[in-house]
Amino acid sequence: MKTTENYLAEIKEIRKMMEESSRFLSLSGLSGILIGIYALLGAFAAYQLIYTSRNFDIYSSNLIPKLIFIALTVLAISLVTVVLLTYKRAKKSGKKIWNPGSRLMLLNLAIPLISGGILIFIFVFRGIYEIISPACLIFYGLALVNAAKFTRQEIFYIGLIQVFLGILAALFPRFALLLWALGFGIIHVIYGAVMYFRYEHQTKA
């Protein structure tokens, strides 16, 4: 006959299977660290561009195309890094990277990101540049909050921090680049380190 411990073990296993089927838990903490480093390098490049141009107005029409190029480059490299490292981690743990949990996470992540990206480009074409940094942080934060229920809960709190930093960037546009570097750079490095040592490092041990 089954003991109480057997029933509890079975319930725990069923719960784990249900969680894995509805949530994507293979996100790489190392990718978070690297994304943060890329963002800091991008922010440094933007700072150098602004400084060497001797035009300390971050929203100068002469600088905006170059700053957008730097941001898009950082985004592209970050996306490639996330996909490769997450795929590697999922494969190593014997899990599929494309499952119901990952599909739901990507859908909920994409809606705020795509709508926010479209809105940003509309304002850019209209010459309203002050919206770029705050909108990037806010829509990215909302995307994380929206997708958190289909992945690690820590993502939810990271999203709230990004939204808060975006609001600060709107209130204090002079510090927009610094807040952008803080949100996409330092916060990602901290998040990635926490995720790595909380989940991946223990798994290896």
PDB file of C-alpha atoms in Angstrom:
ATOM      1  CA  MET A   1       0.000   0.000   0.000  1.00  0.00           C
ATOM      2  CA  LYS A   2       1.056   3.523  -0.670  1.00  0.00           C
ATOM      3  CA  THR A   3       2.133   5.589   2.268  1.00  0.00           C
ATOM      4  CA  THR A   4       1.417   9.249   2.829  1.00  0.00           C
ATOM      5  CA  GLU A   5       4.939  10.032   1.663  1.00  0.00           C
ATOM      6  CA  ASN A   6       4.284   8.222  -1.626  1.00  0.00           C
ATOM      7  CA  TYR A   7       1.124  10.229  -2.248  1.00  0.00           C
ATOM      8  CA  LEU A   8       2.892  13.483  -1.425  1.00  0.00           C
ATOM      9  CA  ALA A   9       5.734  12.570  -3.781  1.00  0.00           C
ATOM     10  CA  GLU A  10       3.272  11.804  -6.585  1.00  0.00           C
ATOM     11  CA  ILE A  11       1.392  15.051  -5.995  1.00  0.00           C
ATOM     12  CA  LYS A  12       4.672  16.940  -6.039  1.00  0.00           C
ATOM     13  CA  GLU A  13       5.675  15.282  -9.295  1.00  0.00           C
ATOM     14  CA  ILE A  14       2.293  16.036 -10.910  1.00  0.00           C
ATOM     15  CA  ARG A  15       2.558  19.642  -9.800  1.00  0.00           C
ATOM     16  CA  LYS A  16       6.049  19.865 -11.278  1.00  0.00           C
ATOM     17  CA  MET A  17       4.843  18.437 -14.604  1.00  0.00           C
ATOM     18  CA  MET A  18       1.939  20.901 -14.744  1.00  0.00           C
ATOM     19  CA  GLU A  19       4.258  23.796 -13.944  1.00  0.00           C
ATOM     20  CA  GLU A  20       6.728  22.783 -16.641  1.00  0.00           C
ATOM     21  CA  SER A  21       3.957  22.450 -19.217  1.00  0.00           C
ATOM     22  CA  SER A  22       2.575  25.930 -18.582  1.00  0.00           C
ATOM     23  CA  ARG A  23       5.752  27.833 -17.673  1.00  0.00           C
ATOM     24  CA  PHE A  24       9.078  28.214 -19.450  1.00  0.00           C
ATOM     25  CA  LEU A  25      11.806  27.642 -16.877  1.00  0.00           C
ATOM     26  CA  SER A  26      14.889  27.255 -19.060  1.00  0.00           C
ATOM     27  CA  LEU A  27      15.871  30.912 -19.312  1.00  0.00           C
ATOM     28  CA  SER A  28      19.634  31.272 -18.974  1.00  0.00           C
ATOM     29  CA  GLY A  29      20.944  33.417 -16.139  1.00  0.00           C
ATOM     30  CA  LEU A  30      24.246  33.754 -17.961  1.00  0.00           C
ATOM     31  CA  SER A  31      22.427  35.348 -20.898  1.00  0.00           C
ATOM     32  CA  GLY A  32      21.042  37.974 -18.496  1.00  0.00           C
ATOM     33  CA  ILE A  33      24.568  38.835 -17.378  1.00  0.00           C
ATOM     34  CA  LEU A  34      25.810  39.112 -20.957  1.00  0.00           C
ATOM     35  CA  ILE A  35      22.821  41.239 -22.009  1.00  0.00           C
ATOM     36  CA  GLY A  36      23.618  43.617 -19.173  1.00  0.00           C
ATOM     37  CA  ILE A  37      27.240  43.843 -20.280  1.00  0.00           C
ATOM     38  CA  TYR A  38      26.178  44.514 -23.887  1.00  0.00           C
ATOM     39  CA  ALA A  39      23.856  47.278 -22.692  1.00  0.00           C
ATOM     40  CA  LEU A  40      26.604  48.891 -20.613  1.00  0.00           C
ATOM     41  CA  LEU A  41      28.961  48.794 -23.592  1.00  0.00           C
ATOM     42  CA  GLY A  42      26.234  50.307 -25.750  1.00  0.00           C
ATOM     43  CA  ALA A  43      25.609  53.051 -23.189  1.00  0.00           C
ATOM     44  CA  PHE A  44      29.335  53.766 -23.048  1.00  0.00           C
ATOM     45  CA  ALA A  45      29.472  53.988 -26.860  1.00  0.00           C
ATOM     46  CA  ALA A  46      26.493  56.374 -26.803  1.00  0.00           C
ATOM     47  CA  TYR A  47      28.167  58.477 -24.128  1.00  0.00           C
ATOM     48  CA  GLN A  48      31.380  58.631 -26.152  1.00  0.00           C
ATOM     49  CA  LEU A  49      29.402  59.623 -29.234  1.00  0.00           C
ATOM     50  CA  ILE A  50      27.670  62.437 -27.375  1.00  0.00           C
ATOM     51  CA  TYR A  51      30.897  63.585 -25.720  1.00  0.00           C
ATOM     52  CA  THR A  52      33.070  63.556 -28.854  1.00  0.00           C
ATOM     53  CA  SER A  53      30.407  65.373 -30.843  1.00  0.00           C
ATOM     54  CA  ARG A  54      30.536  68.162 -28.254  1.00  0.00           C
ATOM     55  CA  ASN A  55      26.793  68.234 -28.402  1.00  0.00           C
ATOM     56  CA  PHE A  56      25.602  67.292 -24.952  1.00  0.00           C
ATOM     57  CA  ASP A  57      21.966  67.240 -26.000  1.00  0.00           C
ATOM     58  CA  ILE A  58      21.096  63.533 -26.136  1.00  0.00           C
ATOM     59  CA  TYR A  59      18.014  64.364 -28.203  1.00  0.00           C
ATOM     60  CA  SER A  60      19.911  66.212 -30.939  1.00  0.00           C
ATOM     61  CA  SER A  61      18.580  65.269 -34.372  1.00  0.00           C
ATOM     62  CA  ASN A  62      22.172  64.671 -35.524  1.00  0.00           C
ATOM     63  CA  LEU A  63      22.780  62.039 -32.857  1.00  0.00           C
ATOM     64  CA  ILE A  64      19.454  60.188 -32.822  1.00  0.00           C
ATOM     65  CA  PRO A  65      20.083  57.944 -35.893  1.00  0.00           C
ATOM     66  CA  LYS A  66      23.471  56.883 -34.501  1.00  0.00           C
ATOM     67  CA  LEU A  67      22.049  56.254 -31.026  1.00  0.00           C
ATOM     68  CA  ILE A  68      19.212  54.201 -32.510  1.00  0.00           C
ATOM     69  CA  PHE A  69      21.775  52.169 -34.466  1.00  0.00           C
ATOM     70  CA  ILE A  70      23.696  51.443 -31.252  1.00  0.00           C
ATOM     71  CA  ALA A  71      20.477  50.426 -29.455  1.00  0.00           C
ATOM     72  CA  LEU A  72      19.366  48.140 -32.306  1.00  0.00           C
ATOM     73  CA  THR A  73      22.806  46.532 -32.453  1.00  0.00           C
ATOM     74  CA  VAL A  74      22.701  45.825 -28.720  1.00  0.00           C
ATOM     75  CA  LEU A  75      19.175  44.420 -29.123  1.00  0.00           C
ATOM     76  CA  ALA A  76      20.167  42.115 -31.998  1.00  0.00           C
ATOM     77  CA  ILE A  77      23.224  40.726 -30.204  1.00  0.00           C
ATOM     78  CA  SER A  78      21.183  40.287 -27.014  1.00  0.00           C
ATOM     79  CA  LEU A  79      18.444  38.331 -28.795  1.00  0.00           C
ATOM     80  CA  VAL A  80      20.978  35.996 -30.405  1.00  0.00           C
ATOM     81  CA  THR A  81      22.663  35.453 -27.029  1.00  0.00           C
ATOM     82  CA  VAL A  82      19.373  34.689 -25.255  1.00  0.00           C
ATOM     83  CA  VAL A  83      18.267  32.187 -27.914  1.00  0.00           C
ATOM     84  CA  LEU A  84      21.605  30.366 -28.085  1.00  0.00           C
ATOM     85  CA  LEU A  85      22.237  30.098 -24.331  1.00  0.00           C
ATOM     86  CA  THR A  86      18.620  29.248 -23.510  1.00  0.00           C
ATOM     87  CA  TYR A  87      18.596  26.569 -26.206  1.00  0.00           C
ATOM     88  CA  LYS A  88      21.858  25.169 -24.837  1.00  0.00           C
ATOM     89  CA  ARG A  89      20.494  25.059 -21.301  1.00  0.00           C
ATOM     90  CA  ALA A  90      17.187  23.488 -22.356  1.00  0.00           C
ATOM     91  CA  LYS A  91      18.986  20.844 -24.418  1.00  0.00           C
ATOM     92  CA  LYS A  92      21.341  20.037 -21.557  1.00  0.00           C
ATOM     93  CA  SER A  93      18.422  19.536 -19.160  1.00  0.00           C
ATOM     94  CA  GLY A  94      16.552  17.420 -21.692  1.00  0.00           C
ATOM     95  CA  LYS A  95      13.732  19.925 -22.246  1.00  0.00           C
ATOM     96  CA  LYS A  96      12.292  21.380 -25.420  1.00  0.00           C
ATOM     97  CA  ILE A  97      12.802  25.089 -25.967  1.00  0.00           C
ATOM     98  CA  TRP A  98       9.572  25.305 -27.981  1.00  0.00           C
ATOM     99  CA  ASN A  99       6.691  24.175 -25.759  1.00  0.00           C
ATOM    100  CA  PRO A 100       3.344  25.587 -24.535  1.00  0.00           C
ATOM    101  CA  GLY A 101       5.099  27.528 -21.777  1.00  0.00           C
ATOM    102  CA  SER A 102       7.604  29.202 -24.106  1.00  0.00           C
ATOM    103  CA  ARG A 103       4.875  30.015 -26.650  1.00  0.00           C
ATOM    104  CA  LEU A 104       2.711  31.677 -24.011  1.00  0.00           C
ATOM    105  CA  MET A 105       5.690  33.558 -22.609  1.00  0.00           C
ATOM    106  CA  LEU A 106       6.766  34.862 -26.019  1.00  0.00           C
ATOM    107  CA  LEU A 107       3.220  35.895 -26.938  1.00  0.00           C
ATOM    108  CA  ASN A 108       2.762  37.865 -23.720  1.00  0.00           C
ATOM    109  CA  LEU A 109       6.245  39.336 -24.088  1.00  0.00           C
ATOM    110  CA  ALA A 110       5.787  40.301 -27.734  1.00  0.00           C
ATOM    111  CA  ILE A 111       2.514  42.239 -27.455  1.00  0.00           C
ATOM    112  CA  PRO A 112       3.853  45.116 -25.281  1.00  0.00           C
ATOM    113  CA  LEU A 113       7.260  45.069 -27.012  1.00  0.00           C
ATOM    114  CA  ILE A 114       5.914  45.275 -30.554  1.00  0.00           C
ATOM    115  CA  SER A 115       3.253  47.859 -29.738  1.00  0.00           C
ATOM    116  CA  GLY A 116       5.813  49.901 -27.802  1.00  0.00           C
ATOM    117  CA  GLY A 117       8.351  49.640 -30.615  1.00  0.00           C
ATOM    118  CA  ILE A 118       5.811  50.841 -33.176  1.00  0.00           C
ATOM    119  CA  LEU A 119       4.837  53.761 -30.936  1.00  0.00           C
ATOM    120  CA  ILE A 120       8.486  54.749 -30.431  1.00  0.00           C
ATOM    121  CA  PHE A 121       9.210  54.753 -34.167  1.00  0.00           C
ATOM    122  CA  ILE A 122       6.096  56.861 -34.825  1.00  0.00           C
ATOM    123  CA  PHE A 123       7.333  59.504 -32.386  1.00  0.00           C
ATOM    124  CA  VAL A 124      10.879  59.297 -33.801  1.00  0.00           C
ATOM    125  CA  PHE A 125       9.617  59.976 -37.336  1.00  0.00           C
ATOM    126  CA  ARG A 126       7.711  62.937 -35.955  1.00  0.00           C
ATOM    127  CA  GLY A 127      10.845  64.300 -34.313  1.00  0.00           C
ATOM    128  CA  ILE A 128       9.704  63.688 -30.731  1.00  0.00           C
ATOM    129  CA  TYR A 129      12.875  62.092 -29.393  1.00  0.00           C
ATOM    130  CA  GLU A 130      12.325  62.527 -25.656  1.00  0.00           C
ATOM    131  CA  ILE A 131       9.983  59.532 -25.702  1.00  0.00           C
ATOM    132  CA  ILE A 132      12.653  57.010 -26.742  1.00  0.00           C
ATOM    133  CA  SER A 133      14.451  56.173 -23.500  1.00  0.00           C
ATOM    134  CA  PRO A 134      11.405  56.298 -21.177  1.00  0.00           C
ATOM    135  CA  ALA A 135       9.265  54.297 -23.617  1.00  0.00           C
ATOM    136  CA  CYS A 136      11.961  51.640 -24.090  1.00  0.00           C
ATOM    137  CA  LEU A 137      12.175  51.076 -20.345  1.00  0.00           C
ATOM    138  CA  ILE A 138       8.434  51.254 -19.671  1.00  0.00           C
ATOM    139  CA  PHE A 139       7.277  48.984 -22.494  1.00  0.00           C
ATOM    140  CA  TYR A 140      10.082  46.523 -21.790  1.00  0.00           C
ATOM    141  CA  GLY A 141       9.085  46.491 -18.131  1.00  0.00           C
ATOM    142  CA  LEU A 142       5.420  45.938 -19.015  1.00  0.00           C
ATOM    143  CA  ALA A 143       6.434  43.096 -21.321  1.00  0.00           C
ATOM    144  CA  LEU A 144       8.349  41.412 -18.489  1.00  0.00           C
ATOM    145  CA  VAL A 145       5.453  41.857 -16.073  1.00  0.00           C
ATOM    146  CA  ASN A 146       3.079  40.423 -18.656  1.00  0.00           C
ATOM    147  CA  ALA A 147       5.272  37.409 -19.423  1.00  0.00           C
ATOM    148  CA  ALA A 148       6.308  36.658 -15.827  1.00  0.00           C
ATOM    149  CA  LYS A 149       3.367  34.363 -15.149  1.00  0.00           C
ATOM    150  CA  PHE A 150       4.727  31.962 -17.761  1.00  0.00           C
ATOM    151  CA  THR A 151       8.317  31.875 -16.505  1.00  0.00           C
ATOM    152  CA  ARG A 152      10.311  32.677 -13.342  1.00  0.00           C
ATOM    153  CA  GLN A 153       8.576  34.984 -10.872  1.00  0.00           C
ATOM    154  CA  GLU A 154      11.711  37.104 -10.567  1.00  0.00           C
ATOM    155  CA  ILE A 155      10.939  38.472 -14.036  1.00  0.00           C
ATOM    156  CA  PHE A 156       7.873  40.244 -12.602  1.00  0.00           C
ATOM    157  CA  TYR A 157       9.932  42.318 -10.168  1.00  0.00           C
ATOM    158  CA  ILE A 158      12.545  43.132 -12.808  1.00  0.00           C
ATOM    159  CA  GLY A 159       9.699  44.434 -14.955  1.00  0.00           C
ATOM    160  CA  LEU A 160       8.437  46.700 -12.182  1.00  0.00           C
ATOM    161  CA  ILE A 161      11.921  48.140 -11.742  1.00  0.00           C
ATOM    162  CA  GLN A 162      12.161  48.855 -15.481  1.00  0.00           C
ATOM    163  CA  VAL A 163       8.801  50.656 -15.459  1.00  0.00           C
ATOM    164  CA  PHE A 164       9.894  52.755 -12.474  1.00  0.00           C
ATOM    165  CA  LEU A 165      13.175  53.689 -14.186  1.00  0.00           C
ATOM    166  CA  GLY A 166      11.242  54.604 -17.335  1.00  0.00           C
ATOM    167  CA  ILE A 167       9.039  56.980 -15.375  1.00  0.00           C
ATOM    168  CA  LEU A 168      12.153  58.563 -13.853  1.00  0.00           C
ATOM    169  CA  ALA A 169      13.648  58.942 -17.340  1.00  0.00           C
ATOM    170  CA  ALA A 170      10.500  60.798 -18.419  1.00  0.00           C
ATOM    171  CA  LEU A 171      10.660  63.069 -15.387  1.00  0.00           C
ATOM    172  CA  PHE A 172      14.410  63.699 -15.675  1.00  0.00           C
ATOM    173  CA  PRO A 173      15.317  63.499 -19.392  1.00  0.00           C
ATOM    174  CA  ARG A 174      18.843  64.758 -18.702  1.00  0.00           C
ATOM    175  CA  PHE A 175      19.576  61.450 -16.972  1.00  0.00           C
ATOM    176  CA  ALA A 176      17.855  59.298 -19.617  1.00  0.00           C
ATOM    177  CA  LEU A 177      21.063  57.602 -20.795  1.00  0.00           C
ATOM    178  CA  LEU A 178      22.169  56.870 -17.234  1.00  0.00           C
ATOM    179  CA  LEU A 179      18.775  55.370 -16.362  1.00  0.00           C
ATOM    180  CA  TRP A 180      18.793  53.365 -19.594  1.00  0.00           C
ATOM    181  CA  ALA A 181      22.208  51.954 -18.654  1.00  0.00           C
ATOM    182  CA  LEU A 182      20.964  51.193 -15.156  1.00  0.00           C
ATOM    183  CA  GLY A 183      17.824  49.425 -16.362  1.00  0.00           C
ATOM    184  CA  PHE A 184      19.167  47.457 -19.303  1.00  0.00           C
ATOM    185  CA  GLY A 185      22.702  47.111 -17.993  1.00  0.00           C
ATOM    186  CA  ILE A 186      23.225  46.867 -14.247  1.00  0.00           C
ATOM    187  CA  ILE A 187      19.777  45.459 -13.421  1.00  0.00           C
ATOM    188  CA  HIS A 188      20.247  42.718 -16.019  1.00  0.00           C
ATOM    189  CA  VAL A 189      23.674  41.805 -14.666  1.00  0.00           C
ATOM    190  CA  ILE A 190      22.289  41.531 -11.124  1.00  0.00           C
ATOM    191  CA  TYR A 191      19.234  39.581 -12.306  1.00  0.00           C
ATOM    192  CA  GLY A 192      21.341  37.222 -14.401  1.00  0.00           C
ATOM    193  CA  ALA A 193      23.728  36.545 -11.509  1.00  0.00           C
ATOM    194  CA  VAL A 194      20.841  35.861  -9.111  1.00  0.00           C
ATOM    195  CA  MET A 195      19.162  33.508 -11.591  1.00  0.00           C
ATOM    196  CA  TYR A 196      22.407  31.705 -12.338  1.00  0.00           C
ATOM    197  CA  PHE A 197      23.353  31.026  -8.730  1.00  0.00           C
ATOM    198  CA  ARG A 198      19.765  30.292  -7.673  1.00  0.00           C
ATOM    199  CA  TYR A 199      18.925  27.767 -10.400  1.00  0.00           C
ATOM    200  CA  GLU A 200      21.788  26.869 -12.738  1.00  0.00           C
ATOM    201  CA  HIS A 201      24.672  26.711 -10.273  1.00  0.00           C
ATOM    202  CA  GLN A 202      22.691  24.453  -7.927  1.00  0.00           C
ATOM    203  CA  THR A 203      21.790  22.197 -10.828  1.00  0.00           C
ATOM    204  CA  LYS A 204      25.438  21.784 -11.787  1.00  0.00           C
ATOM    205  CA  ALA A 205      26.391  21.105  -8.184  1.00  0.00           C
TER     206      ALA A 205
END
